[in-house]
Coordinates of C-alpha atoms in Angstrom, one line a residue:
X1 CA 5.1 26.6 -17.8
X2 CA 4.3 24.9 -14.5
X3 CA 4.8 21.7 -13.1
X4 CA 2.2 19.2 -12.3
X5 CA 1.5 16.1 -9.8
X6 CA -0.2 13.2 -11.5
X7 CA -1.8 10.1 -10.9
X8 CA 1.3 8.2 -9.0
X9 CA 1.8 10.7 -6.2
X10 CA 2.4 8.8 -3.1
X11 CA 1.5 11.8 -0.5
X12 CA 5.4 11.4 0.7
X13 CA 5.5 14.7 0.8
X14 CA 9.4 14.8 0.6
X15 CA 8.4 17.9 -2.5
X16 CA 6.8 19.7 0.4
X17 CA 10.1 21.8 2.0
X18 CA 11.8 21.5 -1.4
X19 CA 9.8 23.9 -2.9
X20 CA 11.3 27.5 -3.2
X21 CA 8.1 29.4 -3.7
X22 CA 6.0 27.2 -1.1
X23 CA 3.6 25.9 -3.8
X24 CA 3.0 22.9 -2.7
X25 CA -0.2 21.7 -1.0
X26 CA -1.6 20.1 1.4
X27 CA 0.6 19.8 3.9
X28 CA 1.0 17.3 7.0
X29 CA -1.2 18.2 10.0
X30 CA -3.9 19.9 8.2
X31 CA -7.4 18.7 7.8
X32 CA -6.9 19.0 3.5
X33 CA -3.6 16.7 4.1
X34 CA -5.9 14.2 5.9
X35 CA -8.8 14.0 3.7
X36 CA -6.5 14.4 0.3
X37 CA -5.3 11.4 -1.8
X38 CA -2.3 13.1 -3.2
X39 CA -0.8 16.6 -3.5
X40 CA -0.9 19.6 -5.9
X41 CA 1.2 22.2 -7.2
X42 CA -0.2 25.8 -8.0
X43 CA 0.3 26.6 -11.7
X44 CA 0.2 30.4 -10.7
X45 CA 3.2 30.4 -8.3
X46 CA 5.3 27.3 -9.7
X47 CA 8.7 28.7 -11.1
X48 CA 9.3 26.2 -13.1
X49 CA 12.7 25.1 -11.2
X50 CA 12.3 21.4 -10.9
X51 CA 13.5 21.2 -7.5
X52 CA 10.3 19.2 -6.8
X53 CA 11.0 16.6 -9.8
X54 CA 14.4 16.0 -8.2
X55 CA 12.8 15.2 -4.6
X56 CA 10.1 13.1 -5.9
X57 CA 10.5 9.3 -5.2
X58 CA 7.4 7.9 -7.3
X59 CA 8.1 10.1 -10.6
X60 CA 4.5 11.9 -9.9
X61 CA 5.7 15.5 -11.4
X62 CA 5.8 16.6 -14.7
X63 CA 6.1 19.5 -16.8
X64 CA 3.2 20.6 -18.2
X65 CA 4.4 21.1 -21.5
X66 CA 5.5 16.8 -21.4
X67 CA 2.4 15.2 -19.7
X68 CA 1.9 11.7 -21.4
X69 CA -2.0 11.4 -22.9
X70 CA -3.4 9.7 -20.0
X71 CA -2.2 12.4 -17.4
X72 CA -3.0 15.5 -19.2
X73 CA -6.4 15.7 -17.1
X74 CA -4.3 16.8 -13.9
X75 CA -3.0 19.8 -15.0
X76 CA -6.6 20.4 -14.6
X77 CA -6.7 18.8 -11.4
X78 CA -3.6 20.8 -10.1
X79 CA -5.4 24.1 -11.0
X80 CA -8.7 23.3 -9.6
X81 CA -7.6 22.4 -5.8
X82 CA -6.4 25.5 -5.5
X83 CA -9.3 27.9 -6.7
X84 CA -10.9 25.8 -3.8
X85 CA -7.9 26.3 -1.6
X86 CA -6.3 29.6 -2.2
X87 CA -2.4 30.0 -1.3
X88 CA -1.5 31.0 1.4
X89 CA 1.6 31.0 3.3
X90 CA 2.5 28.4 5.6
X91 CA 5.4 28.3 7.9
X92 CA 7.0 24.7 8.6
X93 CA 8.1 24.1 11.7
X94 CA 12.1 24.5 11.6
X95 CA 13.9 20.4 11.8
X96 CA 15.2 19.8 14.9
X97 CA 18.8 19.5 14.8
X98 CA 19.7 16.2 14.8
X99 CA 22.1 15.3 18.1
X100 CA 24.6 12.4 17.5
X101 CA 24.2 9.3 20.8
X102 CA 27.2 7.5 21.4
X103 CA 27.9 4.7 19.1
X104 CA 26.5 1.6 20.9
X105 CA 24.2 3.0 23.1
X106 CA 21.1 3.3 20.8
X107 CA 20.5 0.5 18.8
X108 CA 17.3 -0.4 17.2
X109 CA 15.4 -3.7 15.7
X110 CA 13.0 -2.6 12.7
X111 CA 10.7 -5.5 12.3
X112 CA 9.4 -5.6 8.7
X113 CA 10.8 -4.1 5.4
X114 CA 7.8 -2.5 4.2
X115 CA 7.4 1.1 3.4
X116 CA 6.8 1.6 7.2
X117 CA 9.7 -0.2 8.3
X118 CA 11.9 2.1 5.5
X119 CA 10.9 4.8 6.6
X120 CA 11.5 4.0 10.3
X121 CA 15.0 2.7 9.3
X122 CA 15.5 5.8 7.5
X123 CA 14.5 8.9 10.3
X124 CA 16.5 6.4 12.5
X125 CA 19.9 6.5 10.9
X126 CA 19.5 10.3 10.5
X127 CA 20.8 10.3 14.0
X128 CA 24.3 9.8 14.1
X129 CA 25.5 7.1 15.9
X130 CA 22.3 5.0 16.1
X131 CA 22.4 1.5 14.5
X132 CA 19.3 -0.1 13.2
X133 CA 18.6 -4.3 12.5
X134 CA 15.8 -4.6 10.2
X135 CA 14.1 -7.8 10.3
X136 CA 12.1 -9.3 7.7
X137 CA 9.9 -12.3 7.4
X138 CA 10.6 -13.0 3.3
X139 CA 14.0 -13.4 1.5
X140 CA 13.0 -10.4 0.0
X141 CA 12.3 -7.0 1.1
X142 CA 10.0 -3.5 0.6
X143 CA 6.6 -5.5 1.7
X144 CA 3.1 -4.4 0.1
X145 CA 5.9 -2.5 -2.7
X146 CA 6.3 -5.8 -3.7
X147 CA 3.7 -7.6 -3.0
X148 CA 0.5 -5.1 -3.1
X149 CA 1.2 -2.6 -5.7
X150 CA -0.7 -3.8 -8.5
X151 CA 2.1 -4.9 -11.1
X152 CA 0.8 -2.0 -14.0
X153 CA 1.9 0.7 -11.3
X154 CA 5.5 0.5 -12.0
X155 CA 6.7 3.8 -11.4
X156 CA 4.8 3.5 -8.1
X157 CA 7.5 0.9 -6.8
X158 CA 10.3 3.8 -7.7
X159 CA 10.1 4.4 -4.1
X160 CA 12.3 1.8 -3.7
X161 CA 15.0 3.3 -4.8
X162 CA 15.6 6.1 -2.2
X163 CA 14.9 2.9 0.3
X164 CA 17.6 0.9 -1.0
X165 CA 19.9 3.9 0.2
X166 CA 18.5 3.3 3.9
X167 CA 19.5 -0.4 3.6
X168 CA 22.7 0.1 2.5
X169 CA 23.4 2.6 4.8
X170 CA 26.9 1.6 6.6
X171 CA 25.0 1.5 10.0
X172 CA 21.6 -0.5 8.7
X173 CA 22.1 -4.7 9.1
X174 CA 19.8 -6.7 6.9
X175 CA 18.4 -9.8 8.1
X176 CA 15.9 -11.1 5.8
X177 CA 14.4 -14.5 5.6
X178 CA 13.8 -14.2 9.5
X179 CA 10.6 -14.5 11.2
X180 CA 9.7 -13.1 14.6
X181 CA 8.1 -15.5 16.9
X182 CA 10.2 -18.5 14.8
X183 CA 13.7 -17.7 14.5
X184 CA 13.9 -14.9 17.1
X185 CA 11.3 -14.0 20.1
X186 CA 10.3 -10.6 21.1
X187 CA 12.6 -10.9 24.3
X188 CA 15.7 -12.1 21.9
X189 CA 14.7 -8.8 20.1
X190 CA 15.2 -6.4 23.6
X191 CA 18.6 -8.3 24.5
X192 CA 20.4 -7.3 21.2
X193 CA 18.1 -3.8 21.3
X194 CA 18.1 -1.0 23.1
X195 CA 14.4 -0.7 21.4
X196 CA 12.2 -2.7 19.0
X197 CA 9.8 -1.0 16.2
X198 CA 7.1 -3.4 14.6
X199 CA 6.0 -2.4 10.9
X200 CA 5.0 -5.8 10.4
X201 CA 2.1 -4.5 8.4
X202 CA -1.9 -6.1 8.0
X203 CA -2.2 -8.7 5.7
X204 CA -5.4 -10.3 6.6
X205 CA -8.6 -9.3 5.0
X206 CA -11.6 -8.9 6.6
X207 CA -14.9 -11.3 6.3
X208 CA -18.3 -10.2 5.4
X209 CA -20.0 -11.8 7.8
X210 CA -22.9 -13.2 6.1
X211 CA -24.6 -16.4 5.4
X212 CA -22.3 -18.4 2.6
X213 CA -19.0 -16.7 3.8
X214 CA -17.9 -20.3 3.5
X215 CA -18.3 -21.1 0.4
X216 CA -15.4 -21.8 -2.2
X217 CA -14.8 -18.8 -4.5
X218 CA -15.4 -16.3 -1.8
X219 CA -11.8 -14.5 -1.2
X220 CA -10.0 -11.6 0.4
X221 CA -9.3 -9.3 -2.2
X222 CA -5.7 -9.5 -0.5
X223 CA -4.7 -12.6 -1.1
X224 CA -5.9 -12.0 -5.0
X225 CA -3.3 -9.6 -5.0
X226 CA -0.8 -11.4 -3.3
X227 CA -1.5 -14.0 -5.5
X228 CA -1.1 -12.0 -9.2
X229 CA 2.5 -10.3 -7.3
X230 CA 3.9 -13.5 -6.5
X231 CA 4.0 -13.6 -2.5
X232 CA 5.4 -17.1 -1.5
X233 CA 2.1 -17.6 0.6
X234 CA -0.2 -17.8 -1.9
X235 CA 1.9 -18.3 -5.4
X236 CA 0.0 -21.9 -4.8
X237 CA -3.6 -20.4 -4.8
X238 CA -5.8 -21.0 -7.6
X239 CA -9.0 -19.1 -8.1
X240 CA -12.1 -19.8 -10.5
X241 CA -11.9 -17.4 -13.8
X242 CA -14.1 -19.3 -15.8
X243 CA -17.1 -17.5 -15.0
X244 CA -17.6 -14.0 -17.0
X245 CA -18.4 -11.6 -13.8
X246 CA -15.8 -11.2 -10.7
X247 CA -17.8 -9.4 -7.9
X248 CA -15.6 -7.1 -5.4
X249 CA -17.1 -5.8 -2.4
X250 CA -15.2 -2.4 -1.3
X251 CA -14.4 0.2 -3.6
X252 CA -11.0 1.1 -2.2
X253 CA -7.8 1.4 -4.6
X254 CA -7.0 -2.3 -4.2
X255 CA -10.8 -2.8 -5.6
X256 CA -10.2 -0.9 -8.6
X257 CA -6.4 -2.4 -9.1
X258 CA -8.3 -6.1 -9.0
X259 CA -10.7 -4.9 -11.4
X260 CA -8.0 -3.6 -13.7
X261 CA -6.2 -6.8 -13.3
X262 CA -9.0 -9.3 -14.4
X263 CA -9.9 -7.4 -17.6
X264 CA -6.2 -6.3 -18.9
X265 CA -5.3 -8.2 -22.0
X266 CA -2.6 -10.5 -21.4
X267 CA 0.3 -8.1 -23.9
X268 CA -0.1 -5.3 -21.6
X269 CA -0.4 -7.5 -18.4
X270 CA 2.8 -9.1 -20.0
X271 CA 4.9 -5.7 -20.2
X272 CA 4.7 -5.9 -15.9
X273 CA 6.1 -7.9 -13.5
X274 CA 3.3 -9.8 -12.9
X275 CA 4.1 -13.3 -11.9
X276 CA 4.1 -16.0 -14.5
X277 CA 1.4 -18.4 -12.7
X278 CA -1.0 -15.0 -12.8
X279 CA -0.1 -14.0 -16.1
X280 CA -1.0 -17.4 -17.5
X281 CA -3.9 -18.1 -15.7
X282 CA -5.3 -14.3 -16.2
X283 CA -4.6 -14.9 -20.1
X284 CA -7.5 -17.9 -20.2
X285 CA -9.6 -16.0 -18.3
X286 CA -13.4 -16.0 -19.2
X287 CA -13.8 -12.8 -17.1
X288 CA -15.7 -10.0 -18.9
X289 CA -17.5 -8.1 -16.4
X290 CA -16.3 -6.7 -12.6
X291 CA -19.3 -5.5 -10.6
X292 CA -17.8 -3.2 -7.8
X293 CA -20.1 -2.6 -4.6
X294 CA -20.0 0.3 -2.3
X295 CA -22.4 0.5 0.6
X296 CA -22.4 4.2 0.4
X297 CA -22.8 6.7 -2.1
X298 CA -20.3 8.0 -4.6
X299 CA -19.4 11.1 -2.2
X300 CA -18.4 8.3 0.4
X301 CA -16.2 6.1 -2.2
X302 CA -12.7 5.2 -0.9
X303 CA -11.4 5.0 -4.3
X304 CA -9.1 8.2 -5.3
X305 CA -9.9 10.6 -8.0
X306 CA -6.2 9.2 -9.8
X307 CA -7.5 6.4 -10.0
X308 CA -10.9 6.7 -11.1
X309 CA -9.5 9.2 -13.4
X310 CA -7.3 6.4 -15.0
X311 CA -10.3 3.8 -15.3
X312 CA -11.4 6.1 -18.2
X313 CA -7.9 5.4 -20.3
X314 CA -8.1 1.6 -20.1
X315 CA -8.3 -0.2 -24.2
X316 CA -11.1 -1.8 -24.6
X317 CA -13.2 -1.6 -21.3
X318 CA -16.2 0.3 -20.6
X319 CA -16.7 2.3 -16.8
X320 CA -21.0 2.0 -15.5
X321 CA -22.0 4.1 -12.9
X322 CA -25.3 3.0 -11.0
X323 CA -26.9 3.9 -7.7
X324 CA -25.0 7.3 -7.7
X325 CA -25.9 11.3 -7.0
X326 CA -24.4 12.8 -9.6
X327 CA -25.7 16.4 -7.6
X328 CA -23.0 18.4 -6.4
X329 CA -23.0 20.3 -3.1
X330 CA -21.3 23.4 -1.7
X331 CA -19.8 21.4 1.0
X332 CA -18.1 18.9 -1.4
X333 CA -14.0 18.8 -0.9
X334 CA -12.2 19.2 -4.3
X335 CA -11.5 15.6 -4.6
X336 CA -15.4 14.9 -3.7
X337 CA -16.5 17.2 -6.4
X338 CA -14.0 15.3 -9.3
X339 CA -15.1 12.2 -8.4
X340 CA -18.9 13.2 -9.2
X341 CA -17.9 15.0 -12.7
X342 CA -16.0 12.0 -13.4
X343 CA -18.6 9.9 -12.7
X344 CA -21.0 12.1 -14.9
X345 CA -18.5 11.7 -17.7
X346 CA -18.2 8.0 -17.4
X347 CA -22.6 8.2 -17.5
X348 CA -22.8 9.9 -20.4
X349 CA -19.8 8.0 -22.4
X350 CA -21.6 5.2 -25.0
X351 CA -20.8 1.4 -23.8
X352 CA -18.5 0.2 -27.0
X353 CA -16.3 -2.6 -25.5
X354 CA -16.9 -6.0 -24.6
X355 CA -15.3 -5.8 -20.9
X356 CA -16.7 -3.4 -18.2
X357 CA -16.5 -2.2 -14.7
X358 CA -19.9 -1.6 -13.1
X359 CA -20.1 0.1 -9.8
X360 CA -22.7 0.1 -8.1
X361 CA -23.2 2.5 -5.1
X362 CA -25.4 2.1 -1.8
X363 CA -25.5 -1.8 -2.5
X364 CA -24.5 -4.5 0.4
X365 CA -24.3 -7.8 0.2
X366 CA -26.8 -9.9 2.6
X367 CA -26.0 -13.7 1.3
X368 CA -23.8 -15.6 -1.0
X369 CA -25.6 -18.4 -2.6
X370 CA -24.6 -21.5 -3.8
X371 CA -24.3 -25.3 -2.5
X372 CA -20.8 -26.2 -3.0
X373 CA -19.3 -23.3 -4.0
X374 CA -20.2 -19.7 -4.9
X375 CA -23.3 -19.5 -7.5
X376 CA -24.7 -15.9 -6.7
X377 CA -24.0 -13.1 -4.1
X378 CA -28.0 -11.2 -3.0
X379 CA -27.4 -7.9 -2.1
X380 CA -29.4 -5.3 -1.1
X381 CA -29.8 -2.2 -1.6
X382 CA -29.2 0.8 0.7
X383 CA -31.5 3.7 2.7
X384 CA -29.6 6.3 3.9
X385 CA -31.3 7.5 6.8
X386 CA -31.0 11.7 8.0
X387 CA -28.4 10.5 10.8
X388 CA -26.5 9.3 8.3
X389 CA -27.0 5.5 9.2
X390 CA -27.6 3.0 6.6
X391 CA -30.2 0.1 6.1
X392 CA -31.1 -2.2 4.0
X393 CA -34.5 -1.9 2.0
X394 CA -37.0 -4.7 2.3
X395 CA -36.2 -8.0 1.3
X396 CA -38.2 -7.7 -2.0
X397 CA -35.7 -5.0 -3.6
X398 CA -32.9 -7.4 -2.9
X399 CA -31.6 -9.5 -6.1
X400 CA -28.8 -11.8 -6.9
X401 CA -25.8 -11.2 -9.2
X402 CA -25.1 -14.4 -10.4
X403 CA -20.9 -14.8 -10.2
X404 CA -18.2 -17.8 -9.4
X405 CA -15.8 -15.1 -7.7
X406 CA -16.0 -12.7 -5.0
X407 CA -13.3 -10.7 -4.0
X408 CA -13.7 -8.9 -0.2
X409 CA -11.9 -5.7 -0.5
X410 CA -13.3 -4.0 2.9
X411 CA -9.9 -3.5 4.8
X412 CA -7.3 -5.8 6.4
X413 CA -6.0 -6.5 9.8
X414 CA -3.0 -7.7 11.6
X415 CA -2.1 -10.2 13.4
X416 CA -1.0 -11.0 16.8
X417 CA 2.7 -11.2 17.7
X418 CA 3.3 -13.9 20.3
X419 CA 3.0 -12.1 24.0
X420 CA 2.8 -8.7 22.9
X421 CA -0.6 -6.7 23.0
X422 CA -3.2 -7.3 20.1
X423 CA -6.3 -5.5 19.6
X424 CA -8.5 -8.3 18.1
X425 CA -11.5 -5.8 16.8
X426 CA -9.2 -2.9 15.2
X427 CA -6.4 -5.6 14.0
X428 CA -3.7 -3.3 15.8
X429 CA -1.3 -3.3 18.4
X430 CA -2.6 -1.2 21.0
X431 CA -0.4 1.9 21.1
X432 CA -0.3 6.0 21.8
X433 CA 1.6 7.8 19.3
X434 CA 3.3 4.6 18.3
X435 CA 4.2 3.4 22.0
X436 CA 2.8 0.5 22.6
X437 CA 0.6 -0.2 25.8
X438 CA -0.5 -2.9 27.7
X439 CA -4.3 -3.4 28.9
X440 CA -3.6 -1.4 31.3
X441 CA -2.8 1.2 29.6
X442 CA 1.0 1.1 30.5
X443 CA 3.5 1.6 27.9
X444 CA 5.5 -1.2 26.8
X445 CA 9.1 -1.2 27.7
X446 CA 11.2 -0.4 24.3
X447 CA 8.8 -1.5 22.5
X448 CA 7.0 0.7 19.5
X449 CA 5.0 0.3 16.3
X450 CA 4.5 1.8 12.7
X451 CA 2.3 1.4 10.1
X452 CA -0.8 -0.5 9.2
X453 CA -0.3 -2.3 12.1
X454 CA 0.2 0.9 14.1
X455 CA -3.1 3.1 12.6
X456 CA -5.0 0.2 10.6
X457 CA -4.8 0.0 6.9
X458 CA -5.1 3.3 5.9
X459 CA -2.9 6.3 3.6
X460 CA -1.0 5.1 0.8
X461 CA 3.3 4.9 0.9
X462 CA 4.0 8.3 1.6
X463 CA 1.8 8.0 4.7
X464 CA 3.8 5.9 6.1
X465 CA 6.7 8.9 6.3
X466 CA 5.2 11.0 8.9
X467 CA 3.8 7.9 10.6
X468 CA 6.8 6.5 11.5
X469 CA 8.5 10.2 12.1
X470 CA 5.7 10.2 15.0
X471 CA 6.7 6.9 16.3
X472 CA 10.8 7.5 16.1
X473 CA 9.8 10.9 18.0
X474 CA 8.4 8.9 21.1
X475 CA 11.7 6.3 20.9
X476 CA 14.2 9.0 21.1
X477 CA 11.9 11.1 24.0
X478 CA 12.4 8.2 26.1
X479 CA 15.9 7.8 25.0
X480 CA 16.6 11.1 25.9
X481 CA 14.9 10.4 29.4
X482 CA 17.3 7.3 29.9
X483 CA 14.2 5.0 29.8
X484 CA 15.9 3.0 26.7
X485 CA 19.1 2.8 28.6
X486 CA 20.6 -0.2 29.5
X487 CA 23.6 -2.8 28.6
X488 CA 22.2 -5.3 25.8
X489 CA 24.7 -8.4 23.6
X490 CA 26.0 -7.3 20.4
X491 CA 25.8 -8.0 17.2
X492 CA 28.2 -11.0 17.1
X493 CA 25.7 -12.2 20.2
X494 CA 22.6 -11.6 17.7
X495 CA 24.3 -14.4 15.1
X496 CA 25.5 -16.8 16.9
X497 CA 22.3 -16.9 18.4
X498 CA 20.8 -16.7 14.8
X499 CA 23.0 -19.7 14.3
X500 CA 21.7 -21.8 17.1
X501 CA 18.2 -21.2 16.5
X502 CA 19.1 -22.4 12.6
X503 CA 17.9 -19.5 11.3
X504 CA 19.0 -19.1 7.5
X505 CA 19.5 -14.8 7.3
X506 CA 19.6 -13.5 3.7
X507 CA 21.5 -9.8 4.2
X508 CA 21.9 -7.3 1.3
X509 CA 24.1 -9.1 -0.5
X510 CA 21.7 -11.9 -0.9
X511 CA 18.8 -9.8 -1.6
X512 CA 21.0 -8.2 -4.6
X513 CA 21.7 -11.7 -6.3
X514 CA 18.1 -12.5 -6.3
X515 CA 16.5 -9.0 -7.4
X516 CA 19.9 -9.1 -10.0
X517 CA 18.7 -12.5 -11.6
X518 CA 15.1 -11.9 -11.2
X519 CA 15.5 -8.6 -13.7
X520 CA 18.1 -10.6 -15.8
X521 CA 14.9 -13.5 -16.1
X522 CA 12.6 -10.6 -16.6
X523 CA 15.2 -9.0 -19.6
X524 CA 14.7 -11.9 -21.6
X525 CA 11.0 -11.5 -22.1
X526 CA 10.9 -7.8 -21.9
X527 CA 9.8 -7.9 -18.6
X528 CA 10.9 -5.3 -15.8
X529 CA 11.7 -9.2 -14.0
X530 CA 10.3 -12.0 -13.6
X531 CA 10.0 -13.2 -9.9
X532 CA 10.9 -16.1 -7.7
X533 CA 7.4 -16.9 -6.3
X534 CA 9.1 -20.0 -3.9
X535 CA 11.3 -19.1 -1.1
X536 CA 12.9 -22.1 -1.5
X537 CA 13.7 -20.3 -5.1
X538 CA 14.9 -17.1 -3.7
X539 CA 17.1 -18.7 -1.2
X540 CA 19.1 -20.4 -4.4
X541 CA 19.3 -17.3 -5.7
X542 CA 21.6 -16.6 -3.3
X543 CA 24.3 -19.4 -3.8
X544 CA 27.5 -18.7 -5.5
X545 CA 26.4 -21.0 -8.2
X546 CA 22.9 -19.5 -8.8
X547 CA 24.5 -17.6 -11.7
X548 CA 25.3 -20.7 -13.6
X549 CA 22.2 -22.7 -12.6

């Protein structure tokens, strides 16, 4: 017997060093680690201990003897990465041993409670002695976990739990329900901090950039999701379902977790922790049809194999493949080379169901059309050229896919933080290694970033591990220099100021009476909760007398 990664593997990599036999691959640093969506175990040297299992924060490895229907397929998987990638031993570089600083003299804002921010908080506190202030924008904490995993993903938002020990940790202070640039300034920040690290995340999608961009029923995929997970920003949105095709432009994971979303039934929507406003208006849906564009081929598909892979064990809904090469190469990857034999599989499969997702490869939109509001979206389609460049073929191969919804899922970006740096084309704060710099090119007193808003939105949770392990690195190097030394208020400063700026912080305790009542709401329906989508809401939840409300 071996044990096997599946489809929720979150690349944290935390299986890596626990691993007796060194089994476990890729690793951080190397060019497979990079290029990989998730990580693989070898059947032929895995002992069968489980020390992996007991590491894992996503519940992503299974015994191969106990994989559910749906996740047989990667035992497969597992095998096949590594008679493309033979074992071979690698050394890890030993941990540093962690030093202990004086209490007091390294203390740290965290701003944003996403996995970045977690995992800042988290390599942080493994120093003894150095206290950490997480800020967060939302009553509630754990970001995109939250608010961007799709709501079918449960065991995905597992992660949480190893992050709840971070933020409980006896030198960790919550303050949630606080926004930067509102309640507190950057310069507040750096006279209660030694240093300050933004996670703060990209939440903004990007625009297409074409005539109609305008028009009503053209979205970011982004704030679709936000909106179907309940984020206070856009509870209140209300999109048009009434049509029976949904266009997405991207084919990332997000553009197959939409897709997903808009053709599950509402009974198994209803076993997640969608939110109610979703749920309902999901159920009426006249949706039948998702039409998924990539502007490159199949090989060039964002999309991981998991998830393609679990396309295929969706009730009731066909998977079309157009526009692809199905041809493999010697040069394609392993993950490359799944992704065509899926798609080969999904080709030769007969169309049964009345729902599908179409994807449709070297496609780009060139107009959305309509007068008022989306009608139709004319794409395009695609000549790849021997440099590799891409063009449009003349206007007569172009057509129109007639749709009331298009969802942009072609990346996000951040956005600016009042007076620090801002890179308006990548959506980042300028930075090297997770320093920030100015223009020109100085680094930023204190000051340090990690995450999406760090790298761009790219890598899934566990990516965010060695991220911000990078960015921590640089703080304590300059520590260690005396750069970050200096006398700053204390905490009792950091409140009353808090209080004077009528700021209304939410700490742990208050975060544990809403996510308490929010799975007690959820229990009722046999729900895994059901959530406050108002802050107004959440903040109530927090009362003494919430319980009896």
């Amino acid at each position: 017997m071996a044990y096997v990664i599946t489809q929720n593997c979150c690349r944290d990599a935390s299986c890596i060093p626990a691993c007796p036999v060194d089994c476990i691959r890729p690793v951080g640093g190397t060019a497979e680690y990079l290029n990989s969506h998730m990580l693989y175990i070898d059947p032929a040297s895995c002992i069968d201990c489980g020390a992996c299992v007991e590491e894992c924060p996503v519940d992503a490895i299974h015994l191969d003897t106990d994989l559910p229907p749906a996740q047989e397929r990667f035992k497969e998987i597992n095998a096949a990465y590594f008679e493309q990638h033979t074992l071979t031993p690698i050394t890890l570089p030993p941990e540093g041993k962690r030093l202990s600083v004086k209490p007091g003299s390294l203390r740290v804002a965290v701003v944003g409670s996403g996995p970045a921010g977690c995992y800042a908080a988290k390599e942080l506190v493994a120093i003894d002695g150095v206290e950490v202030d997480l800020f967060e924008r939302l009553p509630t904490p754990y970001g995109l976990i939250r608010a961007g995993v799709a709501p079918d993903h449960q065991s995905t938002k597992s992660v949480v739990e190893m992050f709840e020990e971070v933020l409980t940790h006896n030198r960790v202070a919550c303050h949630f329900n606080i926004e930067i640039g509102r309640d507190l300034s950057h310069r507040d920040l750096l006279a209660h901090h030694h240093a300050v690290v933004y996670a703060a995340g990209t939440y903004t999608g990007r625009e297409l950039g074409i005539a109609g961009d305008h028009l009503a029923g053209n979205y970011a995929a982004a704030d679709f999701v936000a909106w179907y997970n309940g984020h206070p920003d856009h509870a209140g949105d209300t999109f048009d379902l009434s049509g029976h095709r949904a266009v997405i432009v991207g084919n990332g994971n997000v553009a197959l977790d939409v897709a997903r979303v808009l053709l599950m039934s509402r009974n198994e929507l209803a076993e997640t922790d969608i939110a109610q406003h979703a749920l309902d208006a999901l159920s009426d849906s006249k949706i039948n049809e998702v039409v998924i564009l990539g502007r490159r081929g199949l090989r060039d598909a964002a999309f991981s194999v998991a998830e393609f892979l679990a396309l295929g064990y969706l009730d009731g809904i066909d998977v079309v493949v157009e526009g692809a090469d199905f041809d493999g190469s010697a040069d394609d990857d392993h993950e490359t080379g799944l992704k065509l034999q899926l798609a080969q599989e999904y080709v030769q499969r007969p169309r049964a169901s009345d729902k599908r997702i179409i994807f449709r490869f070297m496609t780009s939109p060139v107009e959305i059309v309509g007068t008022d509001r989306v009608e139709a979206l004319r794409v395009a389609s695609n000549h790849l050229h021997a440099n590799g460049a891409l063009s449009p073929e003349v206007a007569s191969d172009s057509n129109l896919i007639d749709t009331s919804l298009i969802l942009r899922s072609i990346g996000y970006k951040g956005s600016p933080i009042g007076g620090l740096p801002y890179d308006a084309i990548k959506g980042v704060m300028p930075n090297v290694d997770g320093r920030v710099i100015t223009p020109t090119g100085d680094s930023l007193h204190g000051t340090y970033v990690t995450g999406w808003i760090k790298r761009g939105p790219q890598g899934v949770i566990g990516t965010n591990r060695a991220c911000a392990e990078q960015t921590v690195a640089r703080l304590w190097e300059d520590f260690n220099s005396g750069v970050l030394s200096r006398d700053i208020d204390g905490r009792d400063a950091l409140e009353l100021l808090l209080a004077y700026n009528d700021a209304d912080p939410i700490g742990w305790a208050g975060w544990h009476m809403i996510d308490t009542l929010e799975r007690e709401r959820g229990a009722q329906e046999s729900r895994p909760r059901a959530k406050f989508v108002a802050v107004a809401d959440m903040i109530a939840a927090t009362m003494p007398w919430s319980e009896d409300n």
